[in-house]
Coordinates of C-alpha atoms in Angstrom, one line a residue:
M449 CA 67.6 10.0 198.2
I450 CA 67.2 13.7 198.4
K451 CA 70.2 15.5 197.0
E452 CA 71.6 18.0 199.5
E453 CA 73.1 21.2 198.3
V454 CA 74.6 24.3 199.8
P455 CA 72.0 27.1 200.0
R456 CA 70.8 27.8 196.4
S457 CA 72.2 31.3 196.1
A458 CA 75.6 30.3 197.5
A459 CA 75.6 27.2 195.3
R460 CA 75.0 29.1 192.2
L461 CA 77.7 31.7 193.1
A462 CA 80.1 28.9 193.9
R463 CA 79.5 27.1 190.6
R464 CA 79.8 30.3 188.6
R465 CA 83.1 31.1 190.3
F466 CA 84.4 27.6 189.9
L467 CA 83.4 27.4 186.2
T468 CA 85.1 30.7 185.4
L469 CA 88.4 29.7 186.8
T470 CA 91.1 29.6 184.2
G471 CA 94.4 27.8 183.8
A472 CA 95.6 24.5 182.4
A473 CA 96.1 23.0 185.8
T474 CA 92.5 23.4 186.8
A475 CA 91.3 22.1 183.5
V476 CA 93.4 18.9 183.7
A477 CA 92.7 18.3 187.4
F478 CA 89.0 18.0 186.9
A479 CA 88.7 16.6 183.4
T480 CA 86.8 13.4 183.1
N481 CA 88.3 12.5 179.8
L482 CA 91.8 13.5 178.9
P483 CA 93.2 13.5 175.4
A484 CA 93.2 10.2 173.5
G485 CA 96.7 9.3 174.7
S486 CA 95.4 8.8 178.2
T487 CA 92.8 6.2 177.3
A488 CA 93.9 4.5 174.0
N489 CA 96.6 2.3 175.4
A490 CA 95.6 -0.4 177.8
G491 CA 98.9 -2.2 177.8
T492 CA 100.8 -3.2 180.9
G493 CA 104.2 -4.0 179.5
S494 CA 105.9 -0.9 181.0
L495 CA 105.0 -2.0 184.6
S496 CA 108.3 -3.3 186.1
D497 CA 107.2 -3.0 189.7
D498 CA 104.3 -4.2 191.8
P499 CA 101.5 -1.7 191.3
F500 CA 99.5 -2.8 194.4
T501 CA 101.5 -1.0 197.0
L502 CA 98.5 0.8 198.5
G503 CA 96.5 -2.4 199.0
V504 CA 92.9 -3.2 198.4
A505 CA 89.6 -2.2 200.0
S506 CA 85.9 -2.7 199.8
G507 CA 83.0 -0.6 201.0
D508 CA 79.3 0.4 201.1
P509 CA 77.9 -3.2 201.2
L510 CA 74.4 -3.7 199.8
P511 CA 72.5 -7.0 199.9
E512 CA 73.5 -7.9 196.3
A513 CA 76.5 -5.6 195.8
V514 CA 79.8 -4.2 197.2
V515 CA 82.4 -1.8 195.9
I516 CA 85.9 -3.2 195.6
W517 CA 88.9 -0.8 195.2
T518 CA 92.5 -0.5 194.5
R519 CA 94.9 2.1 193.1
L520 CA 97.9 1.3 190.9
A521 CA 101.0 3.0 192.2
P522 CA 104.3 1.1 191.8
R523 CA 106.2 4.1 193.1
P524 CA 103.6 6.0 195.1
Y525 CA 105.6 9.1 195.9
E526 CA 106.5 9.8 192.2
P527 CA 104.3 11.8 189.8
L528 CA 101.4 9.5 188.6
G529 CA 102.5 7.0 191.2
G530 CA 105.2 5.7 188.8
M531 CA 102.5 4.7 186.2
P532 CA 102.8 5.2 182.5
Y533 CA 100.6 8.1 181.2
H534 CA 97.8 6.0 179.7
A535 CA 94.9 3.9 180.9
V536 CA 95.7 0.4 182.1
S537 CA 93.4 -2.7 182.1
V538 CA 92.9 -4.3 185.5
Q539 CA 91.3 -7.7 185.9
W540 CA 89.2 -8.4 189.0
Q541 CA 87.7 -11.5 190.5
V542 CA 85.2 -12.2 193.3
A543 CA 85.0 -15.7 194.9
T544 CA 83.1 -17.4 197.7
D545 CA 86.4 -18.8 199.1
E546 CA 89.8 -17.3 199.7
R547 CA 91.6 -19.8 197.4
F548 CA 89.3 -18.6 194.5
R549 CA 88.2 -22.1 193.6
R550 CA 84.7 -20.8 193.0
I551 CA 84.8 -17.5 191.2
V552 CA 81.3 -16.0 191.0
R553 CA 82.0 -12.6 189.4
S554 CA 84.9 -11.3 187.3
G555 CA 85.7 -8.6 184.8
T556 CA 88.0 -5.9 183.6
A557 CA 88.2 -2.3 184.7
S558 CA 90.2 0.6 183.4
A559 CA 92.6 2.5 185.7
K560 CA 92.9 6.0 184.2
P561 CA 95.5 8.7 184.9
E562 CA 92.8 11.3 185.4
Y563 CA 91.6 9.3 188.4
S564 CA 95.1 8.6 189.7
Y565 CA 94.8 5.0 188.4
S566 CA 92.2 4.2 191.1
V567 CA 89.7 1.4 190.4
H568 CA 86.2 1.3 191.8
V569 CA 84.2 -1.8 190.8
D570 CA 80.6 -2.0 191.9
V571 CA 80.2 -5.7 191.9
R572 CA 76.6 -6.7 191.5
G573 CA 74.6 -10.0 191.5
L574 CA 76.0 -11.2 194.9
E575 CA 74.1 -13.1 197.6
P576 CA 73.0 -11.2 200.7
G577 CA 74.6 -11.6 204.0
R578 CA 77.7 -13.6 203.2
H579 CA 81.5 -13.3 202.9
Y580 CA 83.3 -13.0 199.6
W581 CA 87.0 -12.7 198.7
Y582 CA 88.3 -10.5 195.9
R583 CA 91.6 -9.6 194.1
F584 CA 93.0 -7.7 191.1
K585 CA 95.5 -8.5 188.5
V586 CA 97.7 -6.4 186.2
G587 CA 100.0 -8.2 183.8
R588 CA 102.0 -10.6 186.0
Y589 CA 101.1 -8.8 189.3
L590 CA 98.4 -10.1 191.6
S591 CA 97.0 -7.9 194.4
P592 CA 96.6 -9.0 198.0
V593 CA 93.3 -10.8 198.6
G594 CA 90.6 -8.8 200.3
R595 CA 87.7 -10.1 202.3
T596 CA 84.3 -8.4 202.2
R597 CA 80.7 -9.1 203.2
T598 CA 77.4 -8.1 201.7
A599 CA 74.5 -6.7 203.8
P600 CA 71.6 -9.0 204.7
A601 CA 68.4 -8.7 202.6
P602 CA 66.2 -5.7 203.5
W603 CA 63.5 -7.7 205.2
Q604 CA 65.6 -10.5 206.5
R605 CA 65.5 -11.1 210.3
V606 CA 69.1 -11.0 211.5
D607 CA 70.1 -12.3 214.9
Q608 CA 73.3 -10.3 215.2
L609 CA 75.6 -7.8 213.5
S610 CA 78.9 -6.2 214.5
F611 CA 80.7 -3.0 213.5
A612 CA 84.0 -1.4 214.4
V613 CA 83.8 2.4 214.8
A614 CA 86.9 4.5 214.3
S615 CA 88.1 8.0 213.3
C616 CA 91.1 10.4 213.3
Q617 CA 94.4 8.9 212.1
S618 CA 97.1 11.5 211.9
W619 CA 100.1 9.7 210.3
P620 CA 102.9 11.5 212.2
D621 CA 101.2 11.2 215.5
G622 CA 102.0 7.5 215.9
Y623 CA 101.5 4.0 214.6
Y624 CA 98.1 2.6 213.5
T625 CA 98.3 -0.3 216.0
A626 CA 94.5 0.1 216.6
H627 CA 93.9 -0.7 212.9
R628 CA 96.0 -3.9 213.3
H629 CA 93.6 -5.0 216.0
I630 CA 90.5 -3.9 214.0
A631 CA 91.8 -6.2 211.3
T632 CA 91.5 -9.2 213.7
E633 CA 88.0 -8.3 214.8
D634 CA 85.3 -10.4 213.0
V635 CA 83.0 -7.4 212.2
D636 CA 80.5 -7.0 209.4
A637 CA 81.8 -3.6 208.5
V638 CA 84.0 -0.7 209.7
L639 CA 82.4 2.7 210.2
F640 CA 85.0 5.4 209.7
L641 CA 83.8 8.8 210.9
G642 CA 86.2 11.2 209.5
D643 CA 89.8 12.6 209.4
Y644 CA 91.1 9.7 207.4
L645 CA 94.1 12.0 206.8
Y646 CA 95.4 15.3 208.0
E647 CA 96.3 18.0 205.5
Y648 CA 99.4 19.2 207.5
G649 CA 102.9 19.0 206.2
I650 CA 105.1 16.2 207.7
S651 CA 108.6 16.6 209.0
T652 CA 111.6 14.7 207.8
A653 CA 111.6 12.5 210.9
G654 CA 108.0 11.5 210.5
G655 CA 106.9 12.7 214.0
L656 CA 106.3 10.0 216.6
R657 CA 107.0 7.3 214.0
Y658 CA 110.7 7.9 214.0
V659 CA 111.1 6.7 210.5
T660 CA 114.4 5.1 209.5
E661 CA 114.4 6.8 206.1
P662 CA 113.5 10.5 205.9
V663 CA 110.0 11.4 204.7
P664 CA 110.4 12.8 201.2
S665 CA 110.7 16.5 200.8
Q666 CA 107.4 16.9 198.9
F667 CA 105.5 16.2 202.2
R668 CA 106.9 19.3 204.0
T669 CA 104.1 21.6 202.7
E670 CA 100.4 21.4 203.6
A671 CA 98.2 19.5 201.2
D672 CA 96.2 22.0 199.1
T673 CA 96.4 20.8 195.5
L674 CA 95.1 17.6 193.8
D675 CA 98.6 16.2 193.4
R676 CA 99.5 17.0 197.0
Y677 CA 96.4 15.4 198.5
R678 CA 97.1 12.3 196.4
L679 CA 100.6 12.1 197.9
Q680 CA 99.2 12.4 201.4
Y681 CA 96.8 9.5 200.8
A682 CA 99.7 7.5 199.3
L683 CA 101.8 8.1 202.5
Y684 CA 98.9 7.2 204.8
K685 CA 98.0 4.1 202.9
S686 CA 101.7 3.0 203.1
D687 CA 100.8 1.9 206.6
P688 CA 100.5 -1.9 206.7
D689 CA 98.0 -1.8 209.6
L690 CA 95.6 0.5 207.8
R691 CA 95.8 -1.7 204.7
A692 CA 95.1 -4.8 206.9
A693 CA 92.0 -3.1 208.3
H694 CA 90.7 -2.3 204.8
Q695 CA 91.6 -5.8 203.6
N696 CA 89.6 -7.6 206.3
A697 CA 86.1 -6.0 206.1
P698 CA 84.1 -3.5 204.1
W699 CA 84.3 0.1 205.2
I700 CA 81.5 2.7 205.4
S701 CA 83.2 6.0 205.4
T702 CA 82.5 9.7 205.7
W703 CA 84.8 12.7 206.0
D704 CA 85.2 15.5 208.5
D705 CA 87.4 18.6 208.2
H706 CA 91.0 17.5 207.8
E707 CA 90.3 15.7 204.5
V708 CA 90.2 19.3 203.2
Q709 CA 91.3 21.8 205.9
D710 CA 91.0 22.0 209.6
N711 CA 87.6 23.4 210.7
Y712 CA 86.6 24.5 207.2
A713 CA 82.8 25.2 206.8
S714 CA 81.2 24.8 203.4
L715 CA 82.6 27.7 201.3
T716 CA 84.7 29.2 204.2
S717 CA 88.3 28.2 204.7
R718 CA 90.0 28.3 208.1
T719 CA 92.1 31.2 206.8
N720 CA 89.2 33.0 205.0
A721 CA 90.8 32.5 201.6
P722 CA 89.0 33.9 198.6
V723 CA 86.1 31.6 197.7
E724 CA 87.4 31.1 194.2
D725 CA 90.7 29.7 195.6
F726 CA 89.1 27.6 198.3
L727 CA 86.6 26.0 195.8
V728 CA 89.6 24.7 193.8
R729 CA 91.1 23.3 197.0
R730 CA 87.9 21.7 198.1
A731 CA 87.3 20.2 194.7
S732 CA 90.9 18.8 194.8
A733 CA 90.4 17.3 198.2
Y734 CA 87.0 15.8 197.4
R735 CA 88.4 14.3 194.2
A736 CA 91.4 12.8 196.0
Y737 CA 89.1 11.4 198.8
W738 CA 86.9 9.6 196.3
E739 CA 89.9 8.3 194.4
H740 CA 91.3 6.6 197.5
M741 CA 88.2 5.3 199.2
P742 CA 85.9 2.3 198.3
L743 CA 83.0 4.6 197.1
R744 CA 80.6 4.1 194.2
T745 CA 80.8 6.1 191.0
P746 CA 80.4 8.8 189.8
A747 CA 83.5 10.7 191.0
P748 CA 83.1 14.2 192.3
R749 CA 82.9 16.8 189.5
G750 CA 84.0 20.1 190.9
P751 CA 83.7 21.3 194.5
N752 CA 80.5 19.3 195.5
Y753 CA 80.0 15.7 196.3
M754 CA 76.9 13.8 197.5
L755 CA 78.3 11.8 200.4
Y756 CA 75.4 11.3 202.9
R757 CA 73.6 8.1 202.3
R758 CA 71.8 5.2 204.1
L759 CA 72.7 1.5 204.2
R760 CA 70.3 -1.2 205.5
F761 CA 71.3 -4.4 207.3
G762 CA 68.2 -6.6 207.2
R763 CA 65.7 -5.6 209.9
L764 CA 68.3 -5.3 212.5
A765 CA 70.1 -2.1 211.7
E766 CA 70.1 0.9 209.4
V767 CA 73.2 3.2 209.1
S768 CA 72.6 6.8 208.2
V769 CA 75.9 8.4 207.1
L770 CA 76.0 12.1 207.7
D771 CA 78.1 14.9 206.1
T772 CA 78.4 17.8 208.6
R773 CA 81.1 19.8 206.7
Q774 CA 79.9 20.5 203.1
Y775 CA 76.7 22.4 204.0
R776 CA 77.4 24.1 207.3
S777 CA 77.4 27.8 208.1
D778 CA 80.6 29.3 209.3
Q779 CA 81.4 28.7 213.0
A780 CA 80.0 31.3 215.4
D781 CA 82.2 33.8 217.3
G782 CA 85.4 32.9 215.6
D783 CA 85.3 29.2 216.4
G784 CA 86.8 27.5 219.5
W785 CA 85.1 27.1 222.9
K786 CA 82.9 30.1 223.5
A787 CA 80.2 31.2 225.9
D788 CA 76.6 31.0 224.9
S789 CA 75.4 33.7 222.5
A790 CA 72.6 34.7 220.2
V791 CA 74.8 33.9 217.2
R792 CA 75.2 30.3 218.4
R793 CA 71.4 30.0 218.6
D794 CA 70.6 31.8 215.4
P795 CA 68.1 29.5 213.5
A796 CA 69.6 30.7 210.2
R797 CA 72.8 28.9 210.9
V798 CA 73.0 25.2 210.1
L799 CA 75.4 22.3 210.4
A800 CA 73.7 19.6 208.3
G801 CA 71.4 21.8 206.3
A802 CA 67.6 21.6 205.9
Q803 CA 67.5 18.9 203.3
Q804 CA 70.0 16.6 205.0
R805 CA 68.2 17.2 208.3
Q806 CA 64.9 16.3 206.9
W807 CA 66.4 13.2 205.1
L808 CA 67.8 12.1 208.4
L809 CA 64.7 12.4 210.5
D810 CA 62.4 11.0 207.7
G811 CA 64.7 8.0 207.4
V812 CA 64.7 7.2 211.1
R813 CA 60.9 7.7 211.2
G814 CA 60.3 5.3 208.3
S815 CA 62.8 2.7 209.4
H816 CA 61.7 -0.8 210.1
A817 CA 65.1 -1.7 211.7
T818 CA 65.5 -2.4 215.4
W819 CA 68.6 -0.1 215.6
N820 CA 69.2 3.2 213.8
L821 CA 72.8 4.1 213.8
L822 CA 73.8 7.6 212.8
A823 CA 77.4 7.8 211.5
N824 CA 78.2 11.4 212.6
Q825 CA 81.4 13.5 212.7
V826 CA 81.1 16.0 215.6
I827 CA 79.5 15.6 219.0
M828 CA 75.7 16.0 218.8
S829 CA 74.8 15.9 222.5
R830 CA 75.1 19.0 224.7
M831 CA 78.6 19.3 226.2
D832 CA 79.6 22.2 228.5
L833 CA 83.4 22.5 229.0
D834 CA 83.1 24.1 232.4
P835 CA 79.6 24.9 233.8
T836 CA 81.1 26.6 236.9
V837 CA 82.1 29.7 234.9
G838 CA 79.2 29.8 232.5
N839 CA 78.3 27.7 229.6
L840 CA 81.3 27.1 227.3
Y841 CA 80.4 25.3 224.0
N842 CA 82.5 24.0 221.1
M843 CA 81.5 26.2 218.2
D844 CA 82.7 23.5 215.7
A845 CA 80.4 20.8 217.1
W846 CA 76.6 20.6 217.0
D847 CA 76.6 22.8 220.1
G848 CA 77.8 25.7 217.9
Y849 CA 74.6 25.4 215.9
G850 CA 72.1 25.5 218.7
A851 CA 68.9 25.9 216.8
E852 CA 69.5 23.1 214.4
Q853 CA 70.9 20.9 217.1
Q854 CA 67.7 21.3 219.1
Q855 CA 65.6 20.5 216.0
V856 CA 67.5 17.3 215.4
L857 CA 67.5 16.3 219.1
D858 CA 63.8 17.0 219.4
G859 CA 63.2 15.0 216.2
L860 CA 65.2 12.0 217.5
A861 CA 63.5 12.3 220.9
A862 CA 60.1 11.9 219.2
L863 CA 61.5 8.8 217.5
R864 CA 62.8 7.2 220.8
G865 CA 61.1 3.9 219.8
R866 CA 63.4 3.6 216.8
N867 CA 66.4 3.2 219.1
P868 CA 68.6 6.0 217.7
V869 CA 72.3 5.5 218.4
V870 CA 74.7 8.4 217.4
L871 CA 78.2 7.3 216.5
T872 CA 80.8 10.1 216.6
G873 CA 84.5 10.8 216.2
D874 CA 86.5 14.1 216.0
V875 CA 87.6 14.7 219.7
H876 CA 90.4 12.1 220.1
A877 CA 88.7 10.7 223.2
A878 CA 86.3 7.9 224.0
Y879 CA 83.0 9.2 225.4
A880 CA 79.7 7.6 226.2
L881 CA 76.7 9.9 226.6
E882 CA 73.0 9.5 227.3
M883 CA 71.0 11.8 225.1
K884 CA 68.4 13.7 227.2
R885 CA 65.3 15.7 226.4
D886 CA 66.7 18.3 228.8
F887 CA 70.4 18.0 229.3
A888 CA 70.2 20.4 232.3
D889 CA 68.1 17.9 234.2
P890 CA 69.7 14.6 235.0
A891 CA 66.3 13.1 235.7
S892 CA 65.0 14.0 232.2
Q893 CA 64.0 11.2 229.9
T894 CA 66.8 9.5 227.9
F895 CA 65.8 9.0 224.3
G896 CA 69.1 7.7 222.8
V897 CA 72.8 7.3 223.3
E898 CA 75.9 8.8 221.7
L899 CA 79.0 6.7 221.5
V900 CA 82.2 8.6 220.7
A901 CA 85.2 6.6 219.3
T902 CA 88.6 7.9 220.3
S903 CA 91.2 8.4 217.6
I904 CA 93.3 5.8 215.9
S905 CA 96.4 7.9 216.3
S906 CA 95.6 11.6 216.5
G907 CA 96.9 13.1 219.8
G908 CA 99.8 10.6 220.3
N909 CA 99.8 8.1 223.2
G910 CA 97.1 10.0 225.1
Q911 CA 96.2 9.3 228.8
E912 CA 93.3 7.9 230.8
V913 CA 91.6 11.2 231.6
S914 CA 93.1 14.7 231.2
A915 CA 92.2 17.8 233.3
N916 CA 89.6 18.9 230.6
G917 CA 88.3 15.3 230.5
Q918 CA 87.6 15.5 234.2
K919 CA 85.9 18.8 233.8
F920 CA 83.6 17.2 231.2
L921 CA 82.8 14.4 233.6
D922 CA 82.2 16.7 236.5
G923 CA 80.0 19.1 234.6
N924 CA 78.0 16.8 232.3
P925 CA 76.1 14.2 234.3
H926 CA 74.8 12.5 231.1
L927 CA 78.5 11.7 230.2
K928 CA 79.3 8.3 231.6
L929 CA 82.8 7.7 230.2
V930 CA 85.9 9.6 229.3
N931 CA 89.1 7.8 228.2
E932 CA 91.8 9.5 226.1
R933 CA 93.9 6.6 224.9
R934 CA 93.9 5.6 221.3
G935 CA 91.6 2.9 220.0
Y936 CA 88.1 2.1 218.6
I937 CA 84.7 0.8 219.5
V938 CA 83.2 -2.6 218.7
L939 CA 79.4 -2.7 218.5
R940 CA 77.5 -6.0 218.7
L941 CA 73.8 -5.8 217.9
S942 CA 71.0 -8.2 218.5
Q943 CA 67.2 -7.8 218.5
H944 CA 67.3 -7.2 222.3
E945 CA 70.4 -5.2 223.0
L946 CA 73.4 -3.3 221.7
R947 CA 76.8 -3.9 223.3
A948 CA 79.6 -1.3 223.0
D949 CA 83.1 -2.4 223.9
Y950 CA 85.6 0.5 224.1
R951 CA 89.0 -0.9 223.0
V952 CA 92.2 1.0 223.6
V953 CA 96.0 0.5 223.3
P954 CA 98.4 1.9 225.9
Y955 CA 100.8 3.5 223.4
I956 CA 101.4 4.2 219.7
D957 CA 104.9 5.7 219.6
R958 CA 106.2 2.2 218.9
V959 CA 104.7 -0.9 217.4
G960 CA 103.3 -3.9 219.1
A961 CA 100.9 -2.5 221.7
P962 CA 98.3 -4.9 223.0
V963 CA 94.6 -4.0 223.0
S964 CA 92.2 -4.2 225.9
T965 CA 88.6 -3.3 226.6
V966 CA 88.5 -0.4 229.0
K967 CA 84.7 -0.2 229.4
S968 CA 81.6 -1.9 228.0
F969 CA 78.0 -0.7 228.0
V970 CA 74.8 -2.4 227.1
V971 CA 71.8 -0.5 225.6
E972 CA 68.4 -2.3 225.7
A973 CA 66.2 -2.1 222.7
G974 CA 63.2 0.0 223.6
N975 CA 64.8 1.3 226.8
P976 CA 67.5 3.8 225.9
G977 CA 70.3 4.3 228.4
L978 CA 73.8 3.1 229.2
N979 CA 74.0 0.1 231.4
P980 CA 77.3 -1.5 232.6
G981 CA 78.3 -4.3 230.2

């Protein structure tokens, strides 16, 4: 895999600035080995409470491997999660049945304070394309049992696959009822496309959740330090529906902006903070993200992390996971929805960056899979907010980076036979779009589709179609669906077709909402386009 970087001059400057930062807090936050006291004692005698309050998870399935995860935090809102300040031994087991009568892999991992007592085990030597069950043990405490699934062998002919697609889960905006329903879907994996958490401070009342006990005072301020991001993840993972969705299937995750700061761009913060300060914040956010997600080692070291990657599911599907935050140029014209401009179309401005862009197109070109899924954060297709008053584009989406957008779209159009399917989050609405060689011409050839998952909770209860949503429908004939309720997409793939079921819940300001399929589309292999399902 080609390693992507920020532009070389910026990367060198960023690293020099980061490495010259002083202060004990910075040194401790990003150390990989703390003094001997943090690693010498592997005892568990001081654990008087269940350490598995944040649940278990698995992710990034390979044909013979999968990552299993947990984090020890008996009192998750206390410093160190209520853990003693030394490493703790954690036993793990993987079995072919949920009763663990046939354990096929087991071992011991070390949960260390410098990684917030998170555990990432890359379990190897598994069989392709089958379910496994896993659990952890510390002292007398057993974790919940998680279910996972390995990917099919690379050259295996696979008759069917299924994925849930989700994004955007602001904790105070409402309950994660959609995740409870995802947990009941029998999918091979969950594709989570960003905004796993939001960095904003949280009120005492907990927003739309109307909590019975006040949210602790340490959550009032915005997350911008390593400890504060860790607290935010602990609060989000306190949700039982989110834990259930993690427990039921492996996740393939990527980040967007709110895991660090709203609409940040590479080295540029939303508030234009000094680069030195923002690099510390970005390093803290990336470190906390890795600590709390089922990702492979190594952990991030400093303010950069290689997140984009590709996973193969036999000859039926490949998933290319993008990172459209770490390498992008600053948004044009001060961000927001703006009219077309030379700055928007400047070829020097990038969203994915040259190396990631080449990696993406080379991967799709060389793919032997029937379907090529692109796990993407922000809308890639052309989207005009209101064509009647002149082109208005979202400067934070691919539209804000017109030259690179066109390069990627042209590249995918040339690879129409590879069945590219772009999967997107970010906008808190369900969209379905046909990707056109010329978006201004409805009769232009369709070369792929973009399926946009609405949010899990961000935006509150939502509605069917807002005034802006209707503007999108009226002004973008390649847009075939707008729905602004909360929910997710279920994809079901075969050699002949892809079916997308848009699943929504009617409310999230209280628990117990039912789920329904608001719209279904079918895409034929070799014949891109959205057909009624």
